[in-house]
Amino acid sequence: MKNVLDKLKNSIPYFEKTNPIVSNSSVGWHIEHSLLTICKIIDALENSNPNNYIWKFNPKRLLIKTLNFIPRGKAKAPKVVMPSQNSLPEALQINLEETLKKLSNFEKLHKQNYFEHPVFGKLNKKDAQWFLKLHTKHHLKIINDIIK
């Protein structure tokens, strides 16, 4: 995850850049959304009870895991991870540092800690890590296309 966070950090100078052909949102929005998603998922994992985790087959999760790709424009971000419309570089930098701190706690979590994804259902620590990488890389691709 450190690698993808470094890439987000390197995109901060382009925070105002937009390209409506690629996305209606700015680079800053995609950075902030990615950081919010990581933090909220880690919060949910930390607050979950590992004894309540039960794996369930989910065909949509299997499809996305197999493809290792999130299609663009098919999902809407939940309100809890919707960024403000006026992200400033300083705030993005602070959010990035907070996210790095949260990630340091990730390894300490029990393997059965989980969070509830709106489409994929309950994801334990290992699946949450997979999702966080996939989701962040998805937004990095969008960011790179906006910058181009």
Short mmCIF file of C-alpha atoms in Angstrom, two decimals, residues 5-124:
data_model
loop_
_atom_site.label_atom_id
_atom_site.label_comp_id
_atom_site.label_asym_id
_atom_site.label_seq_id
_atom_site.Cartn_x
_atom_site.Cartn_y
_atom_site.Cartn_z
CA LEU A 5 0.16 6.04 -1.44
CA ASP A 6 3.43 7.43 -2.78
CA LYS A 7 1.79 7.67 -6.19
CA LEU A 8 -1.17 9.53 -4.68
CA LYS A 9 1.27 11.88 -2.95
CA ASN A 10 3.04 12.56 -6.26
CA SER A 11 -0.33 13.52 -7.78
CA ILE A 12 -1.07 16.25 -5.21
CA PRO A 13 0.53 19.05 -7.31
CA TYR A 14 -2.17 18.34 -9.95
CA PHE A 15 -5.03 18.53 -7.41
CA GLU A 16 -6.98 21.16 -9.40
CA LYS A 17 -6.64 19.44 -12.77
CA THR A 18 -9.82 18.14 -14.38
CA ASN A 19 -10.74 16.40 -17.61
CA PRO A 20 -14.51 15.92 -18.07
CA ILE A 21 -13.89 13.28 -20.75
CA VAL A 22 -12.23 11.09 -18.09
CA SER A 23 -14.09 12.12 -14.91
CA ASN A 24 -16.37 14.87 -13.64
CA SER A 25 -14.14 15.10 -10.56
CA SER A 26 -10.73 16.68 -10.09
CA VAL A 27 -7.46 14.92 -9.29
CA GLY A 28 -7.81 16.28 -5.73
CA TRP A 29 -11.24 14.67 -5.38
CA HIS A 30 -9.87 11.27 -6.45
CA ILE A 31 -6.94 11.57 -4.03
CA GLU A 32 -9.17 12.57 -1.11
CA HIS A 33 -11.73 9.86 -1.95
CA SER A 34 -9.00 7.22 -2.01
CA LEU A 35 -7.60 8.37 1.35
CA LEU A 36 -11.06 8.55 2.93
CA THR A 37 -11.85 5.05 1.70
CA ILE A 38 -8.65 3.62 3.21
CA CYS A 39 -9.25 5.34 6.55
CA LYS A 40 -12.94 4.42 6.81
CA ILE A 41 -12.25 0.78 5.95
CA ILE A 42 -9.46 0.56 8.53
CA ASP A 43 -11.80 2.17 11.10
CA ALA A 44 -14.47 -0.42 10.30
CA LEU A 45 -11.94 -3.26 10.54
CA GLU A 46 -10.69 -1.98 13.91
CA ASN A 47 -14.24 -1.71 15.26
CA SER A 48 -15.41 -5.11 14.05
CA ASN A 49 -15.66 -8.21 16.17
CA PRO A 50 -13.63 -10.99 14.51
CA ASN A 51 -15.98 -13.56 16.06
CA ASN A 52 -18.84 -12.19 13.93
CA TYR A 53 -17.07 -12.72 10.60
CA ILE A 54 -18.58 -15.43 8.41
CA TRP A 55 -17.39 -15.94 4.83
CA LYS A 56 -20.16 -16.01 2.23
CA PHE A 57 -19.87 -16.63 -1.49
CA ASN A 58 -20.40 -13.43 -3.49
CA PRO A 59 -20.42 -13.72 -7.32
CA LYS A 60 -19.68 -10.01 -7.87
CA ARG A 61 -16.65 -10.20 -5.58
CA LEU A 62 -15.45 -13.32 -7.40
CA LEU A 63 -15.82 -11.61 -10.78
CA ILE A 64 -13.90 -8.49 -9.74
CA LYS A 65 -11.22 -10.59 -8.01
CA THR A 66 -10.83 -12.68 -11.14
CA LEU A 67 -10.66 -9.66 -13.44
CA ASN A 68 -8.59 -7.69 -10.89
CA PHE A 69 -10.20 -4.61 -12.37
CA ILE A 70 -12.97 -2.18 -11.36
CA PRO A 71 -14.98 -0.92 -14.35
CA ARG A 72 -15.28 2.85 -14.53
CA GLY A 73 -18.55 4.63 -13.96
CA LYS A 74 -20.41 1.58 -12.66
CA ALA A 75 -20.55 2.51 -8.97
CA LYS A 76 -21.29 5.59 -6.92
CA ALA A 77 -19.17 6.36 -3.86
CA PRO A 78 -21.04 6.02 -0.55
CA LYS A 79 -21.63 9.34 1.23
CA VAL A 80 -19.19 8.44 4.00
CA VAL A 81 -16.28 8.54 1.52
CA MET A 82 -17.44 11.51 -0.56
CA PRO A 83 -14.80 14.26 -0.41
CA SER A 84 -15.46 17.94 -0.16
CA GLN A 85 -15.36 19.76 -3.47
CA ASN A 86 -12.53 22.08 -2.42
CA SER A 87 -9.57 19.90 -1.56
CA LEU A 88 -6.43 21.91 -0.93
CA PRO A 89 -2.94 20.44 -1.29
CA GLU A 90 -2.18 21.09 2.39
CA ALA A 91 -5.30 19.18 3.49
CA LEU A 92 -4.47 16.31 1.12
CA GLN A 93 -0.98 16.11 2.61
CA ILE A 94 -2.40 15.99 6.15
CA ASN A 95 -4.92 13.31 5.11
CA LEU A 96 -2.10 11.32 3.53
CA GLU A 97 -0.09 11.42 6.76
CA GLU A 98 -3.16 10.34 8.78
CA THR A 99 -3.73 7.49 6.35
CA LEU A 100 -0.13 6.31 6.76
CA LYS A 101 -0.61 6.28 10.55
CA LYS A 102 -3.79 4.22 10.20
CA LEU A 103 -2.03 1.78 7.88
CA SER A 104 0.59 1.15 10.54
CA ASN A 105 -2.21 -0.30 12.72
CA PHE A 106 -3.51 -2.52 9.90
CA GLU A 107 -0.94 -5.28 10.46
CA LYS A 108 -1.95 -5.57 14.12
CA LEU A 109 -5.52 -6.49 13.23
CA HIS A 110 -6.85 -10.03 13.61
CA LYS A 111 -7.23 -11.87 10.29
CA GLN A 112 -10.99 -12.15 10.90
CA ASN A 113 -11.55 -8.43 11.48
CA TYR A 114 -13.84 -7.32 8.69
CA PHE A 115 -15.80 -4.51 7.09
CA GLU A 116 -19.08 -4.60 5.19
CA HIS A 117 -18.70 -3.57 1.55
CA PRO A 118 -21.97 -2.41 -0.10
CA VAL A 119 -21.49 -4.77 -3.08
CA PHE A 120 -19.02 -7.45 -1.99
CA GLY A 121 -20.39 -8.11 1.50
CA LYS A 122 -18.13 -8.84 4.48
CA LEU A 123 -14.43 -8.62 3.65
CA ASN A 124 -11.93 -9.90 6.20
#
